[in-house]
PDB file of C-alpha atoms and ligand atoms in Angstrom:
ATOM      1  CA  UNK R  13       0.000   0.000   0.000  1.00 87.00           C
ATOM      2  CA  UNK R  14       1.644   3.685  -1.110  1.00 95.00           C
ATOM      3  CA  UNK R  15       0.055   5.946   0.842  1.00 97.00           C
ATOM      4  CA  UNK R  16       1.240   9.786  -1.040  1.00 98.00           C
ATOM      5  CA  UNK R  17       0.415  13.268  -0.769  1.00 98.00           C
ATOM      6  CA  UNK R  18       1.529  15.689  -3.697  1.00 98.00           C
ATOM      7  CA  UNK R  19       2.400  19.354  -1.836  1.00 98.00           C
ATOM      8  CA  UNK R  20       2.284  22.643  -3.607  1.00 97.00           C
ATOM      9  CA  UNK R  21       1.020  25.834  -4.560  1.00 97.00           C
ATOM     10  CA  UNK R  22      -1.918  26.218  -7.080  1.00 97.00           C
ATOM     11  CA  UNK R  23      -0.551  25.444 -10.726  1.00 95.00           C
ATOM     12  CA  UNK R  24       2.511  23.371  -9.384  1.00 97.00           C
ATOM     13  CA  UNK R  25       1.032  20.609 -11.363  1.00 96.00           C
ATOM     14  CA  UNK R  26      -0.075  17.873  -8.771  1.00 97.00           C
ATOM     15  CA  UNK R  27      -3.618  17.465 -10.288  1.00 95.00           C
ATOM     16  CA  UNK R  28      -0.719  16.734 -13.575  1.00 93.00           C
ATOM     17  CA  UNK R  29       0.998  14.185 -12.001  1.00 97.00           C
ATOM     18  CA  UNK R  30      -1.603  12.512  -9.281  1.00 97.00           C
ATOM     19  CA  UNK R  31      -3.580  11.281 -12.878  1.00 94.00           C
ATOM     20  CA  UNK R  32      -0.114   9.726 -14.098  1.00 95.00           C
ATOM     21  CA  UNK R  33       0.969   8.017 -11.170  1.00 96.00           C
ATOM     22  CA  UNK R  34      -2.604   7.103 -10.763  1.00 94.00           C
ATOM     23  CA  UNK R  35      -2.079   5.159 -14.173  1.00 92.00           C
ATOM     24  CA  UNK R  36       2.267   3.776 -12.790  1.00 93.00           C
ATOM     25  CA  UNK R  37       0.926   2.305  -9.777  1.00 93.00           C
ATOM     26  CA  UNK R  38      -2.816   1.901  -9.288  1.00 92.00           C
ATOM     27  CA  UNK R  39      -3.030   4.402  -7.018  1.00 96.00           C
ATOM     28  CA  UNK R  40      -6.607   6.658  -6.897  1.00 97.00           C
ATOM     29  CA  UNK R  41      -6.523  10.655  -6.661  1.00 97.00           C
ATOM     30  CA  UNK R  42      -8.232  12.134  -4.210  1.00 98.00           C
ATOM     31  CA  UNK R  43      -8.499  15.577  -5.011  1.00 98.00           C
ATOM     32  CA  UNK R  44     -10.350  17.838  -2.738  1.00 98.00           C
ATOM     33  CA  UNK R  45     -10.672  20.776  -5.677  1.00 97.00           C
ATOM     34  CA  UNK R  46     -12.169  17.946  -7.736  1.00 95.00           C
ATOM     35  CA  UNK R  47     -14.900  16.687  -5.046  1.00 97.00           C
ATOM     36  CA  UNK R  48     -15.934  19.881  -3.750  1.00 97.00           C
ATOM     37  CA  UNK R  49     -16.339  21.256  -7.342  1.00 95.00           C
ATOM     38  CA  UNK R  50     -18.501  18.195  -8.239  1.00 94.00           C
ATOM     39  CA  UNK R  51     -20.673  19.388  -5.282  1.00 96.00           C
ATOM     40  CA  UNK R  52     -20.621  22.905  -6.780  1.00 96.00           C
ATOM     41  CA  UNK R  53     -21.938  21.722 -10.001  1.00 94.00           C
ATOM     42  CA  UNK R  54     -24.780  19.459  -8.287  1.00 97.00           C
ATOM     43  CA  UNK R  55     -25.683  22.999  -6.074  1.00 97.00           C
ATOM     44  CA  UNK R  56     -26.118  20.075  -2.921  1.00 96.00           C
ATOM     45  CA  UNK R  57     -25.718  21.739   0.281  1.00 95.00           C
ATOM     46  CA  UNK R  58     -21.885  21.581   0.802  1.00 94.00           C
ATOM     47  CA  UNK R  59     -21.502  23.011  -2.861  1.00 96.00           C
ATOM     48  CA  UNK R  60     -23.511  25.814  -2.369  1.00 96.00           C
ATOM     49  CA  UNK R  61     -21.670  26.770   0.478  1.00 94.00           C
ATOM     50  CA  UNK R  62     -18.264  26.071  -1.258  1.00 97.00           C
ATOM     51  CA  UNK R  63     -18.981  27.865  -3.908  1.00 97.00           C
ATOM     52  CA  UNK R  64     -18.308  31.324  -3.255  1.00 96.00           C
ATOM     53  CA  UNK R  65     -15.970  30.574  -1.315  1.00 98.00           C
ATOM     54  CA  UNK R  66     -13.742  28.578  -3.636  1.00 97.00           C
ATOM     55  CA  UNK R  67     -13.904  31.913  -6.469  1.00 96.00           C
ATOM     56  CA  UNK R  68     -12.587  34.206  -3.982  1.00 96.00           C
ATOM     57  CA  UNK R  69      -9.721  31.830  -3.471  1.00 97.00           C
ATOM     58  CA  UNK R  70     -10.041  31.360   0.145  1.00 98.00           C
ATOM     59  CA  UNK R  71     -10.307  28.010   1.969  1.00 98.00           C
ATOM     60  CA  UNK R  72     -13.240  26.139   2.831  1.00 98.00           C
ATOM     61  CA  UNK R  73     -14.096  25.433   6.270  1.00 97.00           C
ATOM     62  CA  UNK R  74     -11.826  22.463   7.581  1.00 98.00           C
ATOM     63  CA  UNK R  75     -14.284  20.033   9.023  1.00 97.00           C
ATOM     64  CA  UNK R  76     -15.782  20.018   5.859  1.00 96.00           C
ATOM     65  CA  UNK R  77     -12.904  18.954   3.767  1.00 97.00           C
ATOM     66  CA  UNK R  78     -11.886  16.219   6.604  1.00 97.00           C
ATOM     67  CA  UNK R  79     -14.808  15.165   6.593  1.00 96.00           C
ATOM     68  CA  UNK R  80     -15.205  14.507   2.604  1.00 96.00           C
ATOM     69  CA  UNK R  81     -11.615  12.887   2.617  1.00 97.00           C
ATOM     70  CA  UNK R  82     -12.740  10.167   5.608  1.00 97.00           C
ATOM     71  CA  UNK R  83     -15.511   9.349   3.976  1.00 96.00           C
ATOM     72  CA  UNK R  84     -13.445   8.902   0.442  1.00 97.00           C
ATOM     73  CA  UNK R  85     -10.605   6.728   1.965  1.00 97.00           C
ATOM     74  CA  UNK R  86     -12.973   4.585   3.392  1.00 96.00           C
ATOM     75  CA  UNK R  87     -14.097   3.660   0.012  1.00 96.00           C
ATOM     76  CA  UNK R  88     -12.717   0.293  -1.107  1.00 96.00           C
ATOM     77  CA  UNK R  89     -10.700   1.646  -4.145  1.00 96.00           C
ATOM     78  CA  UNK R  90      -8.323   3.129  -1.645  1.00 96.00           C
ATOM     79  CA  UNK R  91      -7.204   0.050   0.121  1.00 93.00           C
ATOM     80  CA  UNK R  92      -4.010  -0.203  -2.827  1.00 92.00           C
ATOM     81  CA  UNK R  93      -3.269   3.054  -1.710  1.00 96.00           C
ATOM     82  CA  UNK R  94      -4.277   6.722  -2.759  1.00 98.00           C
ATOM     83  CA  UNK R  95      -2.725   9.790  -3.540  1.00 98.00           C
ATOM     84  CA  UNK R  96      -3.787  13.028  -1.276  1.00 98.00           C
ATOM     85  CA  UNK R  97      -3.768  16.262  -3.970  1.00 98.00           C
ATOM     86  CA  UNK R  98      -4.910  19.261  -2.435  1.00 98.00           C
ATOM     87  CA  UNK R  99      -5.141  17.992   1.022  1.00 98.00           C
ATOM     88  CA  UNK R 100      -3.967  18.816   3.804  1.00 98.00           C
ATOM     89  CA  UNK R 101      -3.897  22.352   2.922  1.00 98.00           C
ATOM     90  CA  UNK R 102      -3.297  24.066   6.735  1.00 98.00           C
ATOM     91  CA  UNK R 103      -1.613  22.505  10.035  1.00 96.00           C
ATOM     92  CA  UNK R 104      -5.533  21.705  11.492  1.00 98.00           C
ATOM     93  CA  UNK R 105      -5.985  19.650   8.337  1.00 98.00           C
ATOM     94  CA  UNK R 106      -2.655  17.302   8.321  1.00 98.00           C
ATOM     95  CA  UNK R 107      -3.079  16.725  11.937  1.00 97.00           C
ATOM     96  CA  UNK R 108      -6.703  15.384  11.645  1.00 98.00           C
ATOM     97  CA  UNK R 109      -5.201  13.530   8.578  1.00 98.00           C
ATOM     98  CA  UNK R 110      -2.561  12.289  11.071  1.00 97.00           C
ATOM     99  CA  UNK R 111      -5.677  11.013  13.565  1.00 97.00           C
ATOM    100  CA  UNK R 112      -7.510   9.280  10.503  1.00 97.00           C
ATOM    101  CA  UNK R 113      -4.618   7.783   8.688  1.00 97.00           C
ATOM    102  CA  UNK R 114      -3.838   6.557  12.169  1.00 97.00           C
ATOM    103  CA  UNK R 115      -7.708   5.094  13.049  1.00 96.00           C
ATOM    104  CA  UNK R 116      -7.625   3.567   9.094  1.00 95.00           C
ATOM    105  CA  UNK R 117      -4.574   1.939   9.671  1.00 94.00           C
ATOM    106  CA  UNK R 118      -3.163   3.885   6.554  1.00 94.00           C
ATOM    107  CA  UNK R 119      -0.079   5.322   7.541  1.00 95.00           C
ATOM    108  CA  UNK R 120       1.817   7.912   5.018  1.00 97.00           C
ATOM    109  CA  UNK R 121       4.462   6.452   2.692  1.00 96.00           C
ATOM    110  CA  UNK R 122       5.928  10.270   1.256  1.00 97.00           C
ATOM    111  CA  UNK R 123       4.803  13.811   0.934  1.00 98.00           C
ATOM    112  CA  UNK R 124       6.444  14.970  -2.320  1.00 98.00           C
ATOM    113  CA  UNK R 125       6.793  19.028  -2.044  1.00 98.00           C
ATOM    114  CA  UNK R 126       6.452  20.194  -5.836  1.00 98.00           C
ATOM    115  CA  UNK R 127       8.514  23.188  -6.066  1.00 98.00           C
ATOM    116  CA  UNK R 128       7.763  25.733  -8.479  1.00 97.00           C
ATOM    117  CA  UNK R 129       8.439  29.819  -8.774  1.00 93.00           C
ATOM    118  CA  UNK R 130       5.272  32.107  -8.185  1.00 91.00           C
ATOM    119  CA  UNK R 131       5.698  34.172 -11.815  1.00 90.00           C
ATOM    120  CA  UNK R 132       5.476  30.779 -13.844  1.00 94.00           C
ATOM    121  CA  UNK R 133       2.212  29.090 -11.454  1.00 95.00           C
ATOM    122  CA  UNK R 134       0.344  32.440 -12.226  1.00 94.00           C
ATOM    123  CA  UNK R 135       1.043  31.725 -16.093  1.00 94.00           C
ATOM    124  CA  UNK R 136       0.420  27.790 -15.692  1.00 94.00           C
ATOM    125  CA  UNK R 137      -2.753  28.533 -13.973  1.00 95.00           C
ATOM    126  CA  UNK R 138      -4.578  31.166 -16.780  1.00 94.00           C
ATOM    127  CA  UNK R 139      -3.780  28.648 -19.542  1.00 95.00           C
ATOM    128  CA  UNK R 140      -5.537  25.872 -18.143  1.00 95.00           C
ATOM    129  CA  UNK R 141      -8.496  24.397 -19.081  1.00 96.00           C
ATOM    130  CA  UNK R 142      -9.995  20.858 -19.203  1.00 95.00           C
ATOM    131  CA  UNK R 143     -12.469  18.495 -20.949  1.00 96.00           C
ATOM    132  CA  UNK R 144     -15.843  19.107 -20.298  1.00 94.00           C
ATOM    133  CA  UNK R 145     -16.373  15.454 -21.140  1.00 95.00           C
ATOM    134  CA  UNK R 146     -13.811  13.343 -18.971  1.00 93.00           C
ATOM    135  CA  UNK R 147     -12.007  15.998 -16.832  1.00 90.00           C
ATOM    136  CA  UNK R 148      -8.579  15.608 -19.273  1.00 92.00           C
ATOM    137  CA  UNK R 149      -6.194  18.624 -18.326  1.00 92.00           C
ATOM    138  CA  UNK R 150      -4.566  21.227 -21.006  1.00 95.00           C
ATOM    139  CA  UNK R 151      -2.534  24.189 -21.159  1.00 95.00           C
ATOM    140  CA  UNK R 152      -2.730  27.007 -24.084  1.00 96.00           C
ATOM    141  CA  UNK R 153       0.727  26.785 -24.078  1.00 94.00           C
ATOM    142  CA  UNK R 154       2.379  23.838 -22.094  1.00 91.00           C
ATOM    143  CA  UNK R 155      -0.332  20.643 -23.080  1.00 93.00           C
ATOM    144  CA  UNK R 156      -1.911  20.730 -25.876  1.00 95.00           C
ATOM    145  CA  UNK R 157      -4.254  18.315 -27.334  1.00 97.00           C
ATOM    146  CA  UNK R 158      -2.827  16.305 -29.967  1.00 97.00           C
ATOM    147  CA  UNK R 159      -5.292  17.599 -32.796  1.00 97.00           C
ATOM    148  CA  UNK R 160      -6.441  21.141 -31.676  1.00 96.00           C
ATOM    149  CA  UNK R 161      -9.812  21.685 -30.284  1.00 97.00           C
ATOM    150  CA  UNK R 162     -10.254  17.493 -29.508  1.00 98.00           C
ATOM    151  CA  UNK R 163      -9.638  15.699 -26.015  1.00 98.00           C
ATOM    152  CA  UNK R 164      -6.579  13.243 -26.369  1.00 97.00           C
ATOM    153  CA  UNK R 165      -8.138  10.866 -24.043  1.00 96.00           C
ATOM    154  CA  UNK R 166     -11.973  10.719 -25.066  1.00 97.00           C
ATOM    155  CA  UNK R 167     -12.158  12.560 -28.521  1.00 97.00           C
ATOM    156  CA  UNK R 168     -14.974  15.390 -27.045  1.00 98.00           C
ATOM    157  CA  UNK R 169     -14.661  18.985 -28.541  1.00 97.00           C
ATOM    158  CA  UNK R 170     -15.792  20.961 -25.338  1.00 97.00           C
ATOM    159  CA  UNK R 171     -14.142  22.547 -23.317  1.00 97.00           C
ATOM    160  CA  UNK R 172     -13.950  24.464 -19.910  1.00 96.00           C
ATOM    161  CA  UNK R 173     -11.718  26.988 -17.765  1.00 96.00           C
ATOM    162  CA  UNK R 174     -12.308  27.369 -13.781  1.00 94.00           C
ATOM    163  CA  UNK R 175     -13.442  30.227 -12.660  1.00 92.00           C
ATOM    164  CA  UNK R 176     -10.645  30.567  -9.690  1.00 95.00           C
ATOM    165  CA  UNK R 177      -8.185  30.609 -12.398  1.00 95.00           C
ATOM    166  CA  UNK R 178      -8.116  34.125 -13.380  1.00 93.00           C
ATOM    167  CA  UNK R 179      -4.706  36.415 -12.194  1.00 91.00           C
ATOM    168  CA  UNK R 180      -7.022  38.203  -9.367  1.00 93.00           C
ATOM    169  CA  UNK R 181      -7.986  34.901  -7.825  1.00 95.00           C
ATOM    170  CA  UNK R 182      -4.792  33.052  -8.096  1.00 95.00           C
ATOM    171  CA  UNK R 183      -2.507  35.889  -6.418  1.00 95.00           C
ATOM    172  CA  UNK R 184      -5.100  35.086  -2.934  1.00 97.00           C
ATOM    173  CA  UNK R 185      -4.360  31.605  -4.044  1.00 97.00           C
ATOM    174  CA  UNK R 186      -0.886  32.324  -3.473  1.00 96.00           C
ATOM    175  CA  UNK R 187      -1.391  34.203  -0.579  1.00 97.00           C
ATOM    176  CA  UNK R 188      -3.205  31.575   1.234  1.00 98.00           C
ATOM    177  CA  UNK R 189      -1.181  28.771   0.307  1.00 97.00           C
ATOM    178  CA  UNK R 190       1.887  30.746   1.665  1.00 97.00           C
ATOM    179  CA  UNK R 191       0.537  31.720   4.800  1.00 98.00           C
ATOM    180  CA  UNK R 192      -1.424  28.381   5.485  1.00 98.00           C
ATOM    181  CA  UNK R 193      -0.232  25.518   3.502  1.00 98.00           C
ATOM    182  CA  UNK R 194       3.648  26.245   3.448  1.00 97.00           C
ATOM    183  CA  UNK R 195       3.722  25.978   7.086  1.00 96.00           C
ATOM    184  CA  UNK R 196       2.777  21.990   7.295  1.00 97.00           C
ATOM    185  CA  UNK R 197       6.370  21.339   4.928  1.00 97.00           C
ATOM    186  CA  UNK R 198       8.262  21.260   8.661  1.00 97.00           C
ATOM    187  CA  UNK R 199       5.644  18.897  10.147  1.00 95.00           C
ATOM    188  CA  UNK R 200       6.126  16.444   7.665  1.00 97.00           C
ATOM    189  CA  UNK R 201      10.027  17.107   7.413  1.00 97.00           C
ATOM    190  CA  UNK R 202       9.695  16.684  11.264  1.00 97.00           C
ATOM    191  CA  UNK R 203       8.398  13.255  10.611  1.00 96.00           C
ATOM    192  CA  UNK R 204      11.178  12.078   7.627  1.00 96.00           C
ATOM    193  CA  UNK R 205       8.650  12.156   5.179  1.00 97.00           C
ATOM    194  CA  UNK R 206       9.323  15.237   3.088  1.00 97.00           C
ATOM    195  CA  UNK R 207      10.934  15.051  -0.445  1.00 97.00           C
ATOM    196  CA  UNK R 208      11.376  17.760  -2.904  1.00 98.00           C
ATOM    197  CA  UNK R 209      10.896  17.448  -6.768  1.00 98.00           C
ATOM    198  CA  UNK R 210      11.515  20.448  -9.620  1.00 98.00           C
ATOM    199  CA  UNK R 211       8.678  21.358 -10.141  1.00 98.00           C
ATOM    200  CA  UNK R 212       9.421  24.132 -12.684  1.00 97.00           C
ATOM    201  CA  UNK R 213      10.702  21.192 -15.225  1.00 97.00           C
ATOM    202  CA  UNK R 214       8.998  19.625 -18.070  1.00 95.00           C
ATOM    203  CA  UNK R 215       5.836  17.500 -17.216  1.00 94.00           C
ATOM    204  CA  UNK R 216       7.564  14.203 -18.432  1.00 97.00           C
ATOM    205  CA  UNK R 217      10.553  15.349 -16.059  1.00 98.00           C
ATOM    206  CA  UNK R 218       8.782  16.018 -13.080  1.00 98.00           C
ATOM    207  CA  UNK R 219       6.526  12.676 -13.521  1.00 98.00           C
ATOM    208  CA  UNK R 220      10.271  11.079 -13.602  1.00 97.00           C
ATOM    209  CA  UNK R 221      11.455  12.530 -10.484  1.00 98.00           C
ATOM    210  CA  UNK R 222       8.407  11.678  -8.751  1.00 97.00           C
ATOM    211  CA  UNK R 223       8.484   8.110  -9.935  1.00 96.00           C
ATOM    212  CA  UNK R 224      12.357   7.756  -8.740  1.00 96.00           C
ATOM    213  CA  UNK R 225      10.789   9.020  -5.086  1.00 95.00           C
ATOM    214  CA  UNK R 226       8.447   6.484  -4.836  1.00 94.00           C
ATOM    215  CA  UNK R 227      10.498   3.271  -5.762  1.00 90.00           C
ATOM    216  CA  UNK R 228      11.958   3.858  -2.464  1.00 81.00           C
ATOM    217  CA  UNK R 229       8.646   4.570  -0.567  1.00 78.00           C
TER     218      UNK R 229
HETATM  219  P1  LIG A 322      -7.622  22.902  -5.917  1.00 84.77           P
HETATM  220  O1  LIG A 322      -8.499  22.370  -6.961  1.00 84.77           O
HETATM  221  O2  LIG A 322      -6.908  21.962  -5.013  1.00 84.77           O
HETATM  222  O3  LIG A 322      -6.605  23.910  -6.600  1.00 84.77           O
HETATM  223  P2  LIG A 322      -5.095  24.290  -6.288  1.00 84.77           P
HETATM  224  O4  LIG A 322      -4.431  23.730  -5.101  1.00 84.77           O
HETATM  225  O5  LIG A 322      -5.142  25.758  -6.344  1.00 84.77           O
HETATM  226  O6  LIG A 322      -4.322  23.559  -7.342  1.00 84.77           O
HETATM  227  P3  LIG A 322      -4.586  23.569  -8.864  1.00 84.77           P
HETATM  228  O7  LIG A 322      -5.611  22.556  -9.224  1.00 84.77           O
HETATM  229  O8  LIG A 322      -4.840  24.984  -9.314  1.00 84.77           O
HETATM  230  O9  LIG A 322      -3.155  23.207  -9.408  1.00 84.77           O
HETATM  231  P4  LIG A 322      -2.375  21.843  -9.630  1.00 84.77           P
HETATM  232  O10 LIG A 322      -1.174  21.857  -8.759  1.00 84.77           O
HETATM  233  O11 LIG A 322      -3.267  20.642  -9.562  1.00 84.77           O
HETATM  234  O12 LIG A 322      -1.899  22.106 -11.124  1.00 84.77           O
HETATM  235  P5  LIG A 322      -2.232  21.351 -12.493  1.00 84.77           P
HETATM  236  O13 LIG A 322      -1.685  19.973 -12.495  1.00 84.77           O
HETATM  237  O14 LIG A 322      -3.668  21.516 -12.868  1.00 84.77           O
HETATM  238  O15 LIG A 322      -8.430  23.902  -4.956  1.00 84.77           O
HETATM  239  C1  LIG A 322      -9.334  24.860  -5.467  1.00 84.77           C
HETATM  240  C2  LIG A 322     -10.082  25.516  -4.305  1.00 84.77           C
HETATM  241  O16 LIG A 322     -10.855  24.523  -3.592  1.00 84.77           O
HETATM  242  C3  LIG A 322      -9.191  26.149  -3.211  1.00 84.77           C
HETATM  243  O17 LIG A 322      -8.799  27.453  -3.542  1.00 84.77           O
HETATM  244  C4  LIG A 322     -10.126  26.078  -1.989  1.00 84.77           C
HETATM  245  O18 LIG A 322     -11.095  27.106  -2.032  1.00 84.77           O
HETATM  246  C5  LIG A 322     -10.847  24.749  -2.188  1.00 84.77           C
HETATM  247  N1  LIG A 322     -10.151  23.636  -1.518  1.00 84.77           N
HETATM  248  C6  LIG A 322      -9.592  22.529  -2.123  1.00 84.77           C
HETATM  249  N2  LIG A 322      -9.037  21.720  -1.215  1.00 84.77           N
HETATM  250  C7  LIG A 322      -9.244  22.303  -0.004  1.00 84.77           C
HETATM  251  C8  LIG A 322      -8.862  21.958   1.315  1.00 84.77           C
HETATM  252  N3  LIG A 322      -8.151  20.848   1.574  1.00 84.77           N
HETATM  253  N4  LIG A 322      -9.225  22.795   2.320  1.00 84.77           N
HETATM  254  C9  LIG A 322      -9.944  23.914   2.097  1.00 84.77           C
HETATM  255  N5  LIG A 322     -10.328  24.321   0.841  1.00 84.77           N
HETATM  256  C10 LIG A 322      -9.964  23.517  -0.194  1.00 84.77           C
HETATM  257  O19 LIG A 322      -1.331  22.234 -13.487  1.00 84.77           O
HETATM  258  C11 LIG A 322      -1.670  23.586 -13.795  1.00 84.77           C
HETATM  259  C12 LIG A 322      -1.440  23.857 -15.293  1.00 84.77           C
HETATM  260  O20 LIG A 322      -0.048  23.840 -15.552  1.00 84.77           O
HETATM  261  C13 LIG A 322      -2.063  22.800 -16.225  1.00 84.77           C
HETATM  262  O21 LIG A 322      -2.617  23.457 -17.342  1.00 84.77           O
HETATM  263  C14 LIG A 322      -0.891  21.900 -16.649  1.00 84.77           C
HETATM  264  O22 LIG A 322      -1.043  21.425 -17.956  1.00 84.77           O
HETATM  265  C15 LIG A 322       0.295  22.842 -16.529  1.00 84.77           C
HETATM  266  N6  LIG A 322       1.487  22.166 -16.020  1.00 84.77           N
HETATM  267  C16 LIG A 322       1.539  21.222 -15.035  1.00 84.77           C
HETATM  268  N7  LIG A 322       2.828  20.852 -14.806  1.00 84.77           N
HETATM  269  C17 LIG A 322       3.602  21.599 -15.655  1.00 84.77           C
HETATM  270  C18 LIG A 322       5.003  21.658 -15.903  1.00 84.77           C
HETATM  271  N8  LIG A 322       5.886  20.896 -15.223  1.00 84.77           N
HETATM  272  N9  LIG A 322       5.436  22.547 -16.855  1.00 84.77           N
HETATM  273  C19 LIG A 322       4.537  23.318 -17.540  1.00 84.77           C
HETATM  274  N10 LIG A 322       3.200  23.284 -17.369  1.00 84.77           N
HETATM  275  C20 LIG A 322       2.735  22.421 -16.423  1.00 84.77           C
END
């Protein structure tokens, strides 16, 4: 069981590589971003109240979020192991991971800290935009389809941006993830789990580095 969570500001690129490694090593994503805008798009209850919060680029309340990721892990396509992207995002949040992980008999195998300058996530982050069909991620500049205007993986010709990914929104992005997320790197240090990849390399670099961290993991 390979227990992972990918660490790093917005546009680093760890929705990028969770989906590969998801493919290396059976592993399943669990992306926060991606579950509570699923909720967003049904309007239920927790959606609505994401919602406004998740365009102004703040975070949403913790209990909620820890309580969406218990539920997920305790699915049965996480017993092979899963892949945290997005979560823990603030020092509340990894230790109630900490507590869960601990109850689920799950413990962490690495934290891989994707490191990447602020100037090229801001550009990284307006490019993007996804399938409307099966979720496949692009980039104007960095990924793009194969034949222009048609989804690599299931052959749709729709497309959609997020609306957090705008400059406005991802410089509170920033913000938050420096003042909140950035300080959980020393817990997990603290606990000789922390690893570093280059984040500001080429996709098909990155995904190597990250695969060369977890043959020892
Ligand atoms: P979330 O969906 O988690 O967004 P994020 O952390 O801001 O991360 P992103 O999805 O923007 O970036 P990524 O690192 O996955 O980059 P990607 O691979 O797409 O969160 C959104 C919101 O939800 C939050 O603001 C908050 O409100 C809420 N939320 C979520 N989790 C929460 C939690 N735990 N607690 C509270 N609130 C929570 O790559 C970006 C682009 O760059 C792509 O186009 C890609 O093609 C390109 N790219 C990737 N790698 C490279 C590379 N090496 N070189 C060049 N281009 C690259």
């Amino acid at each position: 069981m390979l227990n992972i969570i990918l660490l790093g500001p917005p546009g680093a690129g760890k929705g990028t590589q969770a989906k590969r490694i998801e493919q290396t090593h059976g592993l399943v994503q669990l992306s926060t971003g991606d579950m509570l805008r699923a909720e967003v798009k049904l309007q239920s209850e927790l959606g609505v109240k994401a919602k406004q919060i998740m365009e102004a680029g703040e975070l949403v309340p913790d209990a909620l979020v820890i309580d969406i990721i218990s539920n997920r892990i305790d699915q049965p396509d996480c017993k092979n192991g899963f892949i945290l992207d997005g979560f823990p995002r603030n020092v509340v949040q990894a230790k109630a991971l900490d507590q869960m992980l601990s109850d689920k008999k799950a413990p962490l195998s690495k934290v891989v800290e994707m490191v990447v300058d602020d100037a090229a996530l801001t550009q990284r982050i307006v490019g993007r935009y996804s399938c409307e069909a099966c979720g496949a991620g692009y980039h104007d500049e960095f990924q793009k389809p194969k034949q222009a205007g048609i989804c690599d993986a299931c052959g749709a010709d729709k497309f959609t941006r997020r609306k957090d990914d705008n400059a406005e929104t991802v410089k509170q992005r920033l913000a938050v993830y420096h003042e909140q997320t950035a300080p959980i790197l020393p817990y997990y240090a603290d606990m000789n789990l922390l690893e570093k990849v280059d984040g500001m390399q080429p996709i098909d670099a990155v995904t190597d580095q990250i695969l060369g961290l977890l043959k020892s993991a």
